mmCIF file of C-alpha atoms and ligand atoms in Angstrom:
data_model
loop_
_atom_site.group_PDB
_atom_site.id
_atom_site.type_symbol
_atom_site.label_atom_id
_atom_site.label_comp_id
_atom_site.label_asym_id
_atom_site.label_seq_id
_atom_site.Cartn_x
_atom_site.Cartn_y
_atom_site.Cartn_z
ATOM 1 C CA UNK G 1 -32.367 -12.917 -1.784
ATOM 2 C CA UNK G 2 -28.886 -12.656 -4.018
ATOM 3 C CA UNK G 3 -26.381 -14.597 -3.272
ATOM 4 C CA UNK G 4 -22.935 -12.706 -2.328
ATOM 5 C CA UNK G 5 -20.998 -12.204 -5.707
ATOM 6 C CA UNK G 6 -17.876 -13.880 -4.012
ATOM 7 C CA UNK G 7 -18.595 -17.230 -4.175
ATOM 8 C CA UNK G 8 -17.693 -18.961 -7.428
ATOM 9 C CA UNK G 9 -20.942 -19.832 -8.629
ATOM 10 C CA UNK G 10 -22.713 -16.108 -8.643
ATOM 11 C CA UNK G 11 -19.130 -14.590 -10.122
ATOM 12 C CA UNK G 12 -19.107 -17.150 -12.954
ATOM 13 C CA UNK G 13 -22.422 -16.320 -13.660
ATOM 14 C CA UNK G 14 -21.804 -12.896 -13.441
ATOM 15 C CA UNK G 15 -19.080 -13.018 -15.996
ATOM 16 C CA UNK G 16 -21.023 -14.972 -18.198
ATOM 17 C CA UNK G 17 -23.850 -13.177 -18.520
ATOM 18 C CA UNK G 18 -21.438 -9.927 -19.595
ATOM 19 C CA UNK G 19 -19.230 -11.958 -21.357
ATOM 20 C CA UNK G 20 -16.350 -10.719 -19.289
ATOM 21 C CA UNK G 21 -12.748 -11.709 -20.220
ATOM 22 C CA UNK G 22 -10.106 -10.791 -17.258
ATOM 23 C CA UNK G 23 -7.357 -8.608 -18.481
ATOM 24 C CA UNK G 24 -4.343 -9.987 -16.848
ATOM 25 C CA UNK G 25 -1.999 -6.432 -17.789
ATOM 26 C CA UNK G 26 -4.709 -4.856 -15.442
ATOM 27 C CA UNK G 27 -4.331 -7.568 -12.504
ATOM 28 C CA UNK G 28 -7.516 -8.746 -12.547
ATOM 29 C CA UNK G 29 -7.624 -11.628 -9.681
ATOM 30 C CA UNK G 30 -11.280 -11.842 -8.371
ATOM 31 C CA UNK G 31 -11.849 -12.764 -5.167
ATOM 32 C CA UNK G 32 -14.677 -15.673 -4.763
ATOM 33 C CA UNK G 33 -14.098 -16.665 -0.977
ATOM 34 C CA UNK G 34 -16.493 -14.292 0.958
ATOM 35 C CA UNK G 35 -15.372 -15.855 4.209
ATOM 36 C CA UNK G 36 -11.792 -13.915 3.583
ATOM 37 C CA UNK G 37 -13.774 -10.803 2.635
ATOM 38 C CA UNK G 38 -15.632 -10.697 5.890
ATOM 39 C CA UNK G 39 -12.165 -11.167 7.637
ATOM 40 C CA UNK G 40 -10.339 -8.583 5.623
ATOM 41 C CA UNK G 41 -13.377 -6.194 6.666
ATOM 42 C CA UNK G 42 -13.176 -6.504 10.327
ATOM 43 C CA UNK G 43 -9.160 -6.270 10.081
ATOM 44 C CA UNK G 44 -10.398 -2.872 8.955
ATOM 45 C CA UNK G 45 -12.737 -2.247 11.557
ATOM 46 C CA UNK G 46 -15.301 -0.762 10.043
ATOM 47 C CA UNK G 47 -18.502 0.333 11.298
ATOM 48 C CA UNK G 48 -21.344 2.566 10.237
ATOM 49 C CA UNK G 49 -19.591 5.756 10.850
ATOM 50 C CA UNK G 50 -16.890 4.850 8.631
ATOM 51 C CA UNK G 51 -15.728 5.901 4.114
ATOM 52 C CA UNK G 52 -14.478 3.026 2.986
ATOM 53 C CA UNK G 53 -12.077 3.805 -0.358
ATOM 54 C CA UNK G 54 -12.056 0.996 -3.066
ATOM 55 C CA UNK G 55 -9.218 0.771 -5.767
ATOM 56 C CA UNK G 56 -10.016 -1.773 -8.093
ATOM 57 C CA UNK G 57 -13.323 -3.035 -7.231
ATOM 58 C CA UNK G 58 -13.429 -5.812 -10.190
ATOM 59 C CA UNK G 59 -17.269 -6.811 -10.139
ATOM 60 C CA UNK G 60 -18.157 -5.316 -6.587
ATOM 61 C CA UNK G 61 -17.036 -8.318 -4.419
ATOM 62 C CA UNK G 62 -15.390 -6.258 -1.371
ATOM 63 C CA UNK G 63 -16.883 -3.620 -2.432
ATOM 64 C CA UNK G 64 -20.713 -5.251 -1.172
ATOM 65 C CA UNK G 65 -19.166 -6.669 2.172
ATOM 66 C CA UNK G 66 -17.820 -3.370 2.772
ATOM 67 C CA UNK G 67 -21.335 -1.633 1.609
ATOM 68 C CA UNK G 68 -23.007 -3.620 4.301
ATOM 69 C CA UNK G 69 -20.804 -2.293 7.013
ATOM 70 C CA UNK G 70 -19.531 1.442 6.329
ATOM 71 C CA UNK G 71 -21.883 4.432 5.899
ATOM 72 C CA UNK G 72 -20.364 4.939 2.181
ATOM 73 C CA UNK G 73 -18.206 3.215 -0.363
ATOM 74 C CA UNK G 74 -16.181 5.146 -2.869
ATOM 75 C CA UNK G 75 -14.690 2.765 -5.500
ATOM 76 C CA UNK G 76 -11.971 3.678 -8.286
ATOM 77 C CA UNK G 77 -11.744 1.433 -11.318
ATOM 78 C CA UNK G 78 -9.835 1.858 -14.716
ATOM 79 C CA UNK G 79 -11.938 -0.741 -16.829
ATOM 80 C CA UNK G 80 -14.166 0.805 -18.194
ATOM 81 C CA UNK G 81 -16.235 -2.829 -19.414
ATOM 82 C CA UNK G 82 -16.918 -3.146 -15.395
ATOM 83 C CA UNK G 83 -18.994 -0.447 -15.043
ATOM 84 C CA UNK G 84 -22.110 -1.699 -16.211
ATOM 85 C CA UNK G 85 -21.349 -4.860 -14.486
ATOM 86 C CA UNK G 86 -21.008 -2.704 -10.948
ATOM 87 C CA UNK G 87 -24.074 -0.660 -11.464
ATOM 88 C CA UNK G 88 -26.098 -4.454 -11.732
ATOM 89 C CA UNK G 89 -24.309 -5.828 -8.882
ATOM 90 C CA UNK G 90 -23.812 -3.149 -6.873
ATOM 91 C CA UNK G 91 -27.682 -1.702 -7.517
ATOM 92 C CA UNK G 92 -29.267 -3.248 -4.475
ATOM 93 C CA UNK G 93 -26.411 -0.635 -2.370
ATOM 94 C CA UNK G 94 -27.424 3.057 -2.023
ATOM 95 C CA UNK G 95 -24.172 4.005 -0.631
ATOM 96 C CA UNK G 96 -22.045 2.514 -3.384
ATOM 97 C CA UNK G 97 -20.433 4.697 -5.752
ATOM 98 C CA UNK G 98 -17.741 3.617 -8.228
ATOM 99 C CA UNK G 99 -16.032 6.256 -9.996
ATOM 100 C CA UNK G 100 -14.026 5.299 -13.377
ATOM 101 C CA UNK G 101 -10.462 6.461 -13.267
ATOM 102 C CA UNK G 102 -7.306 5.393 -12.456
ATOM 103 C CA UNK G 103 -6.476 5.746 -9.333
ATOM 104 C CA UNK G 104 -2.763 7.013 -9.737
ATOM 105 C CA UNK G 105 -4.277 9.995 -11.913
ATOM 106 C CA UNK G 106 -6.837 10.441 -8.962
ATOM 107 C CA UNK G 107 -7.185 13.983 -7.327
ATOM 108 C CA UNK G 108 -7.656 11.819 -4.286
ATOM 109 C CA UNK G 109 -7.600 14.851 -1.622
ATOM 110 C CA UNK G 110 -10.223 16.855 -3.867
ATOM 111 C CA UNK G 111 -12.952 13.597 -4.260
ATOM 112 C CA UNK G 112 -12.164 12.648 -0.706
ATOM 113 C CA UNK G 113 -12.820 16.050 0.374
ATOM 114 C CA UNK G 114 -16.121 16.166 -1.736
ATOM 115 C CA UNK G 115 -17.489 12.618 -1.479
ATOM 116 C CA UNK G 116 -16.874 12.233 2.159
ATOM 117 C CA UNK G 117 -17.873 15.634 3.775
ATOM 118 C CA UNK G 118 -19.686 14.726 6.891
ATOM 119 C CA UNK G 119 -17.219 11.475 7.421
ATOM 120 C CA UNK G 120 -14.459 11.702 9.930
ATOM 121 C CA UNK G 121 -13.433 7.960 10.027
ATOM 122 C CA UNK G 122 -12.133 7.315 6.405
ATOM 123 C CA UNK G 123 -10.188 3.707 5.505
ATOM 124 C CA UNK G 124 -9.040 2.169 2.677
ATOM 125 C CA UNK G 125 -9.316 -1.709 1.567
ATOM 126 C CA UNK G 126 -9.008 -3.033 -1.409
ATOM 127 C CA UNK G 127 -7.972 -6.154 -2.624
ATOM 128 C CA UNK G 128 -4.506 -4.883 -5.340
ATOM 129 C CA UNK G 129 -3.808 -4.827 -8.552
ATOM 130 C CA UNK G 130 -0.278 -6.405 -8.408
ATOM 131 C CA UNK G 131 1.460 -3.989 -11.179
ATOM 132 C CA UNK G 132 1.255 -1.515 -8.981
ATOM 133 C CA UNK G 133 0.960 -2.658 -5.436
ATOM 134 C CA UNK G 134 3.973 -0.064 -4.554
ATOM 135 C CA UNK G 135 3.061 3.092 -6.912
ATOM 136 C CA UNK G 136 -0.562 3.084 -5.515
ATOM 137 C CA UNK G 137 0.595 2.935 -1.422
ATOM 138 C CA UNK G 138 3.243 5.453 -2.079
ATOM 139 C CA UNK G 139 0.840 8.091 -3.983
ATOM 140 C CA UNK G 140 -1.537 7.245 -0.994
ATOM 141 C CA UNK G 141 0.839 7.689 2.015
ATOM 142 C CA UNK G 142 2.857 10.791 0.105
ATOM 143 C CA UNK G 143 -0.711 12.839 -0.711
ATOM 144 C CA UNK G 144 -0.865 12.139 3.253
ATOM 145 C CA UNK G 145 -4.509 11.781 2.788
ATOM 146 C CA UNK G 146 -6.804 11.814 6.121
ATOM 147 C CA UNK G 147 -7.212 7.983 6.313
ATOM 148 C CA UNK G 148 -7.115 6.316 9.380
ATOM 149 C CA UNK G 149 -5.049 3.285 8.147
ATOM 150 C CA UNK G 150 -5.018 0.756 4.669
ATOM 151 C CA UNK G 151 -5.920 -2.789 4.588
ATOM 152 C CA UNK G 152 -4.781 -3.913 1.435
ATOM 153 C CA UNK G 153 -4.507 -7.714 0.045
ATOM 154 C CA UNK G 154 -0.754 -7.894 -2.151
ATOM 155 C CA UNK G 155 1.690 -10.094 -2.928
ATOM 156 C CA UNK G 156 3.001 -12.146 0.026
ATOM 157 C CA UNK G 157 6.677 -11.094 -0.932
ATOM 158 C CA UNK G 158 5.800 -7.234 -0.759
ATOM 159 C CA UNK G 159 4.131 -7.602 2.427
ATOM 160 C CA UNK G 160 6.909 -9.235 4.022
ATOM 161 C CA UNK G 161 9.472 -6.078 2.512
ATOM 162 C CA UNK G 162 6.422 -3.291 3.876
ATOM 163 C CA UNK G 163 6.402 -5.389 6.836
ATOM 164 C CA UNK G 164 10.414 -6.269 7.450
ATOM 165 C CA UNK G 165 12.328 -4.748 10.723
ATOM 166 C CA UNK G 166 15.798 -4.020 10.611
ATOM 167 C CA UNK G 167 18.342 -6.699 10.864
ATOM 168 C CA UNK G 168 16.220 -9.519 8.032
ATOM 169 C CA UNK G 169 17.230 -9.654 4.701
ATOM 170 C CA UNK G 170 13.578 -8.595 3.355
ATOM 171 C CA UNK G 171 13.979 -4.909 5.182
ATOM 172 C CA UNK G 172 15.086 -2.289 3.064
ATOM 173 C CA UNK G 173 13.695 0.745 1.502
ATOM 174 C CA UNK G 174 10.394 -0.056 1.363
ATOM 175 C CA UNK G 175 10.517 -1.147 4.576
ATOM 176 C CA UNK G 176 11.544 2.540 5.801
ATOM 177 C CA UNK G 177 9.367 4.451 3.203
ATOM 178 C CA UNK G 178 5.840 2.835 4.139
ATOM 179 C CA UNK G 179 6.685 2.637 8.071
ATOM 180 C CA UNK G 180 7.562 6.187 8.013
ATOM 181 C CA UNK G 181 4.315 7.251 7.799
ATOM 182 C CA UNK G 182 2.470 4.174 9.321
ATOM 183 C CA UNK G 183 2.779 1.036 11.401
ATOM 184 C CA UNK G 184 2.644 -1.694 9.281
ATOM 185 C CA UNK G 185 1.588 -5.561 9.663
ATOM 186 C CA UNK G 186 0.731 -8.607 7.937
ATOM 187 C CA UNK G 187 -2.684 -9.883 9.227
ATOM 188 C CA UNK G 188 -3.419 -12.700 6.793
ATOM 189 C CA UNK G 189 -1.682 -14.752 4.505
ATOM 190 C CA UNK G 190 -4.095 -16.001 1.708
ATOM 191 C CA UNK G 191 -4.393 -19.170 -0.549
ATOM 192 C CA UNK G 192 -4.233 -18.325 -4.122
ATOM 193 C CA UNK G 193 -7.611 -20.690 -4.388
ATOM 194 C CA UNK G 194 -9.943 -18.136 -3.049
ATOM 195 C CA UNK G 195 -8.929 -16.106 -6.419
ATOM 196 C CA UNK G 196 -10.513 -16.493 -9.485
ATOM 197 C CA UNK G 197 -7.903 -16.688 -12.027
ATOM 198 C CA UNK G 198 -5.458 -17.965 -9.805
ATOM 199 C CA UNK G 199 -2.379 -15.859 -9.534
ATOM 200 C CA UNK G 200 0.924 -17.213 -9.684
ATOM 201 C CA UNK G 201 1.730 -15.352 -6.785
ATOM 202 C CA UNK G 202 1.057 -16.144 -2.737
ATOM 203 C CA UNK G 203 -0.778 -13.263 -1.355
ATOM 204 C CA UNK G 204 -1.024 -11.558 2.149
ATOM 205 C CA UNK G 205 -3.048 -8.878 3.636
ATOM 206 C CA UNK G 206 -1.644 -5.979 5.335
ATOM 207 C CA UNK G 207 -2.795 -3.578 7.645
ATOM 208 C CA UNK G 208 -0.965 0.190 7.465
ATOM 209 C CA UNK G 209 -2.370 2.370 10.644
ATOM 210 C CA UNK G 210 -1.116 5.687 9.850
ATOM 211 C CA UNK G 211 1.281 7.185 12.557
ATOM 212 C CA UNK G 212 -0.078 11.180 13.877
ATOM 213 C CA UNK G 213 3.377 11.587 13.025
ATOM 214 C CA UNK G 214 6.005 10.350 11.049
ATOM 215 C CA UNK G 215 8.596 7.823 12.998
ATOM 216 C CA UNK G 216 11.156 10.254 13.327
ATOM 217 C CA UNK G 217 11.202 13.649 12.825
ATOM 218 C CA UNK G 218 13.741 15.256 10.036
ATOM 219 C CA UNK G 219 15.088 18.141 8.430
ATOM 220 C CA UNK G 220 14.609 17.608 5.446
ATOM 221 C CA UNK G 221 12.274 14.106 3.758
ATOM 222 C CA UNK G 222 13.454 14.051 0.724
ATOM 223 C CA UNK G 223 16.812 13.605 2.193
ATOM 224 C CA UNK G 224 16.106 11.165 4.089
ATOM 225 C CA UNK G 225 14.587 9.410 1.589
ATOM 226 C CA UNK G 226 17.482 9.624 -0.717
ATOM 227 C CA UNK G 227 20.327 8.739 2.296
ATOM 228 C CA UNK G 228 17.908 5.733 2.664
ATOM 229 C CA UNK G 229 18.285 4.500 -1.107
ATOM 230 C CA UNK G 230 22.104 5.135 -1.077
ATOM 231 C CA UNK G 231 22.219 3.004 2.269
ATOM 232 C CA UNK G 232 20.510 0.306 0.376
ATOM 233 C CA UNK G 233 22.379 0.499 -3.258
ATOM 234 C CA UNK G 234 24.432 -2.608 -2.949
ATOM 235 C CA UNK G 235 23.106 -4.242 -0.340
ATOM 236 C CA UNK G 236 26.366 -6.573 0.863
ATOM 237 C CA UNK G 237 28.227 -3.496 1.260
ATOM 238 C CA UNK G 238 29.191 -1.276 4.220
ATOM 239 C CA UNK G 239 27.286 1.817 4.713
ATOM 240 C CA UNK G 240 29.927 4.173 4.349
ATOM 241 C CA UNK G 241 30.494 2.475 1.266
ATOM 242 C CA UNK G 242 27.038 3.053 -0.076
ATOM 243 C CA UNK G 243 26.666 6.451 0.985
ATOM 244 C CA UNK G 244 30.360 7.187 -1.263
ATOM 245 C CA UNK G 245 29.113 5.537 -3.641
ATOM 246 C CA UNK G 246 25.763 6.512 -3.979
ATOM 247 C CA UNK G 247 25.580 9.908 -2.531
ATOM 248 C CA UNK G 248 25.926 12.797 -5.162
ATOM 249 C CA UNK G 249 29.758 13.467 -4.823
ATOM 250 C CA UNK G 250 30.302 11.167 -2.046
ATOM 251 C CA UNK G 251 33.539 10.072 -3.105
ATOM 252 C CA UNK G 252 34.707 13.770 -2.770
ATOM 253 C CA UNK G 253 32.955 13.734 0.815
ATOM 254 C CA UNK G 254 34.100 11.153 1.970
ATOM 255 C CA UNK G 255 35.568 12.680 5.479
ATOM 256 C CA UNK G 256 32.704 14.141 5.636
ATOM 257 C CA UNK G 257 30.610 11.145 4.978
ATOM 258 C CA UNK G 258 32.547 9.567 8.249
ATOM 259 C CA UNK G 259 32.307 12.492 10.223
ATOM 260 C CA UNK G 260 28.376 12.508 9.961
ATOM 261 C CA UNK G 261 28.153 8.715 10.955
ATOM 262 C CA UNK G 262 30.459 9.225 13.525
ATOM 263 C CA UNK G 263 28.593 11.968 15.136
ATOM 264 C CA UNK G 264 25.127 9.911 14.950
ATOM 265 C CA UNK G 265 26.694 6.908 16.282
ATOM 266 C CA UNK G 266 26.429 4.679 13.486
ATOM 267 C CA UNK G 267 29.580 2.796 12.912
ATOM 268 C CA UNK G 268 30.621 2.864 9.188
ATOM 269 C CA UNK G 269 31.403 -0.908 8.380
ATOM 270 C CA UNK G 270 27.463 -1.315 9.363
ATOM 271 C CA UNK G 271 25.001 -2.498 6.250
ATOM 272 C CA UNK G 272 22.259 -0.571 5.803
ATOM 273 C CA UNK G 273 19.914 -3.173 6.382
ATOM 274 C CA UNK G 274 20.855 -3.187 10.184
ATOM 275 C CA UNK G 275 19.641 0.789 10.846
ATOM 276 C CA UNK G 276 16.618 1.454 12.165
ATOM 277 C CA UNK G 277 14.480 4.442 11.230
ATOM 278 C CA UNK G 278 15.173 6.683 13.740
ATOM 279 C CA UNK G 279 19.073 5.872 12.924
ATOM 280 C CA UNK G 280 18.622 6.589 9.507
ATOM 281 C CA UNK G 281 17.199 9.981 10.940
ATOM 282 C CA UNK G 282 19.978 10.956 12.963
ATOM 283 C CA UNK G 283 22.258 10.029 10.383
ATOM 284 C CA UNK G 284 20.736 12.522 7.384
ATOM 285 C CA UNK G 285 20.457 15.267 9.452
ATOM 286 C CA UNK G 286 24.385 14.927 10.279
ATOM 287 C CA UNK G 287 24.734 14.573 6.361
ATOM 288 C CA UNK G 288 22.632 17.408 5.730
ATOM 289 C CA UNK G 289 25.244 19.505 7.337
ATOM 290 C CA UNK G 290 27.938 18.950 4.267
ATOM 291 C CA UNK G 291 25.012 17.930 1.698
ATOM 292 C CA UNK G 292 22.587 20.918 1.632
HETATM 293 N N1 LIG W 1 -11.861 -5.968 -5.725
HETATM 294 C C1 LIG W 1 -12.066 -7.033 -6.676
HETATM 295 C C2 LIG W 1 -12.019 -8.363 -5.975
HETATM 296 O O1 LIG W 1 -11.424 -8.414 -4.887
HETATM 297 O O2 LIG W 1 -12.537 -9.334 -6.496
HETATM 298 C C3 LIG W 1 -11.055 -6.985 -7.825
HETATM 299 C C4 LIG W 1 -9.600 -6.963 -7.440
HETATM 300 S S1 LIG W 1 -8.482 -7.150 -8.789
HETATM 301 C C5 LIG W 1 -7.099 -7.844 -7.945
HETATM 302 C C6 LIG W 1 -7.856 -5.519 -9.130
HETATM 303 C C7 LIG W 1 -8.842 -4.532 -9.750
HETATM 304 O O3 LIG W 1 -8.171 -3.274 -9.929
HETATM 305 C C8 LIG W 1 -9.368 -4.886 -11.127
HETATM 306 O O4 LIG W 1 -10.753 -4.675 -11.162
HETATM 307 C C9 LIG W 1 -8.660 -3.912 -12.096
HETATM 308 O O5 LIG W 1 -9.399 -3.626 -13.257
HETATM 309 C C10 LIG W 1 -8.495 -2.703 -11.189
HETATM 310 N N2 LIG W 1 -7.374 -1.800 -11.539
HETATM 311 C C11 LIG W 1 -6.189 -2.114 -12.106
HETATM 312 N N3 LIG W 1 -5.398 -1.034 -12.217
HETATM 313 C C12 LIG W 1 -6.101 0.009 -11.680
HETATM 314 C C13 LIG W 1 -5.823 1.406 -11.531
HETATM 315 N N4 LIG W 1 -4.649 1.929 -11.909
HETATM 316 N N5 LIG W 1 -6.777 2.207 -10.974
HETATM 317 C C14 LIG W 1 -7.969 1.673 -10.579
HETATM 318 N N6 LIG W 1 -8.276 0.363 -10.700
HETATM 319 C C15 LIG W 1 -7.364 -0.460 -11.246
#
C-alpha cells in the first residue's frame, strides 16, 4: 500500500520524480505532517454524506485525507504543472476531481450547483495560499454559497483579525466583515515545520460556521460595510471623527453624523474598535437616514 503523500519522504519523492520547483508568488507551502491533516479534517466534520471544496490542492495532500472521508472532493488549482502530478497521486480516489482554474475567476455557484447535485452537506477546507487568504474568504462568504462552514489553514496574524471581538487591538474590519456572515474561531495554531518550504509566517487554522442569518439585520449592506471602514480609518481616533472624516461629505454632516450616534446610543468620543456588530448595525441604519 502507498504511503500518505504528507509525510516528507513520499512528497520529496513526489517532487522529484516531476521535477517540481515550488512557485513561491503562488504560495506554495506543502503540507507533510498528516497527523495535522487528519485533525484539520475532523475540525471539519466530515463524513460520507459530505462535498468537500479544495482551493489549492498542491500535490493532493488534504485533498486524499479528505477523499477518504467525504462522498466527493472538488479541488481548484491555478498551476497548471500540478495537474499531472494530481491525476498520479490522486488516481487510487474515484471521487477526486481537481478542476484547473483560479479560484477567484471561479463560477463557484454554477460548478457547485453541477458537481454536487445530490449533496446537501457541502464544506470547504483547504490549506491557503497566503496572497490571497482575504480575497478568496470574501468572494466565498459574498457569493453566499450553500456551505455549511470553512476550515481553512492561514496566517496566524489573519486568524487572530477574522477571529478578534470588540474591545482588542486585532478587531477591526475584517473582524466585522467575515463574522457577519459566520461565527468564526481559531481551532489550531500550527508549527511552520509541518510545511514543506517553510513559510516565514506562523500559521493557524480557522473554522467559519456560516450563520442562517447574518449577525444583525440591516437596511442596506453595503452601507454597513462602508460605515464600518470609516469607523476604522484612523484607528486612534474617535468615531465621530472617523465617520467626518471618512464618510462621503461628513464634514458637511456633521450634526447629522451626531444625531445618528446619538439616537443608536453610541457615544461619539468611542473608537471604532470598541462597537460590536450589532452596534455598528444600529448605527448605519440611523446614518442611512441623512446618507441615502
Ligand atoms: N493543499 C496543499 C497542501 O496542503 O499541501 C497545497 C497548499 S499551498 C499552501 C496553496 C496551493 O494553492 C498551491 O497548490 C497553489 O498553486 C494554489 N493556488 C494559489 N493561488 C491559487 C488560486 N488563485 N486559485 C487556485 N489555487 C491557487
Amino acid at each position: 500500500m502507498l504511503k500518505d503523500i504528507a509525510t516528507p519522504n513520499r512528497t520529496k519523492e513526489i517532487l522529484k520524480k516531476y521535477g517540481f520547483t515550488f512557485k513561491k508568488s503562488l504560495g506554495q507551502n506543502f503540507l507533510i505532517d498528516t497527523n495535522i491533516l487528519h485533525r484539520i479534517v475532523d475540525h471539519a466534520e466530515i463524513t460520507e454524506e459530505t462535498g468537500a471544496i479544495e482551493i489549492g490542492p498542491g500535490i493532493g495532500a488534504l485533498t486524499e485525507q479528505l477523499a477518504k472521508r467525504a462522498k466527493k472532493v472538488l479541488a481548484f488549482e491555478i498551476d497548471q504543472r500540478l495537474l499531472p502530478i494530481l491525476a498520479d497521486t490522486l488516481s487510487p480516489y474515484s471521487n477526486a476531481k481537481v478542476i484547473h482554474q483560479d479560484v477567484l475567476k471561479a463560477d463557484l455557484k454554477g460548478t457547485l450547483e453541477q458537481e454536487f447535485e445530490n449533496i446537501e452537506d457541502l464544506m470547504v477546507v483547504a490549506n491557503l495560499p497566503y496572497y490571497v487568504t482575504t480575497p478568496i474568504l470574501m468572494k466565498l462568504l459574498e457569493e453566499q454559497i450553500p456551505v455549511r462552514g470553512i476550515v481553512v489553514m492561514l496566517q496566524k496574524e489573519v486568524a487572530d483579525r477574522i477571529a478578534a471581538k470588540p474591545g482588542t487591538k486585532e478587531y477591526g474590519s475584517l473582524s466585522i466583515a467575515i463574522q457577519y456572515y459566520t461565527e468564526a474561531e481559531t481551532v489550531m495554531i500550527v508549527p511552520k515545520t509541518v510545511f514543506n518550504p517553510q513559510p516565514n509566517v506562523d500559521s493557524a487554522v480557522i473554522r467559519l460556521l456560516r450563520r442562517p442569518k447574518p449577525a444583525v439585520e440591516v437596511q442596506d449592506e453595503a452601507f454597513f460595510f462602508q460605515v464600518v471602514r470609516a469607523s476604522f480609518g484612523q484607528r486612534r481616533k474617535t468615531i465621530l471623527n472617523n465617520l467626518v472624516n471618512n464618510l462621503p461629505n461628513g464634514k458637511q454632516k456633521k450634526a447629522d453624523i451626531e444625531q445618528a450616534l446619538s439616537t443608536a446610543e453610541i457615544d461619539p468620543k468611542r473608537r471604532g474598535e470598541t462597537l460590536s456588530i450589532q452596534e455598528f448595525g444600529k448605527l448605519s441604519d440611523q446614518l442611512l437616514k441623512s446618507f441615502r
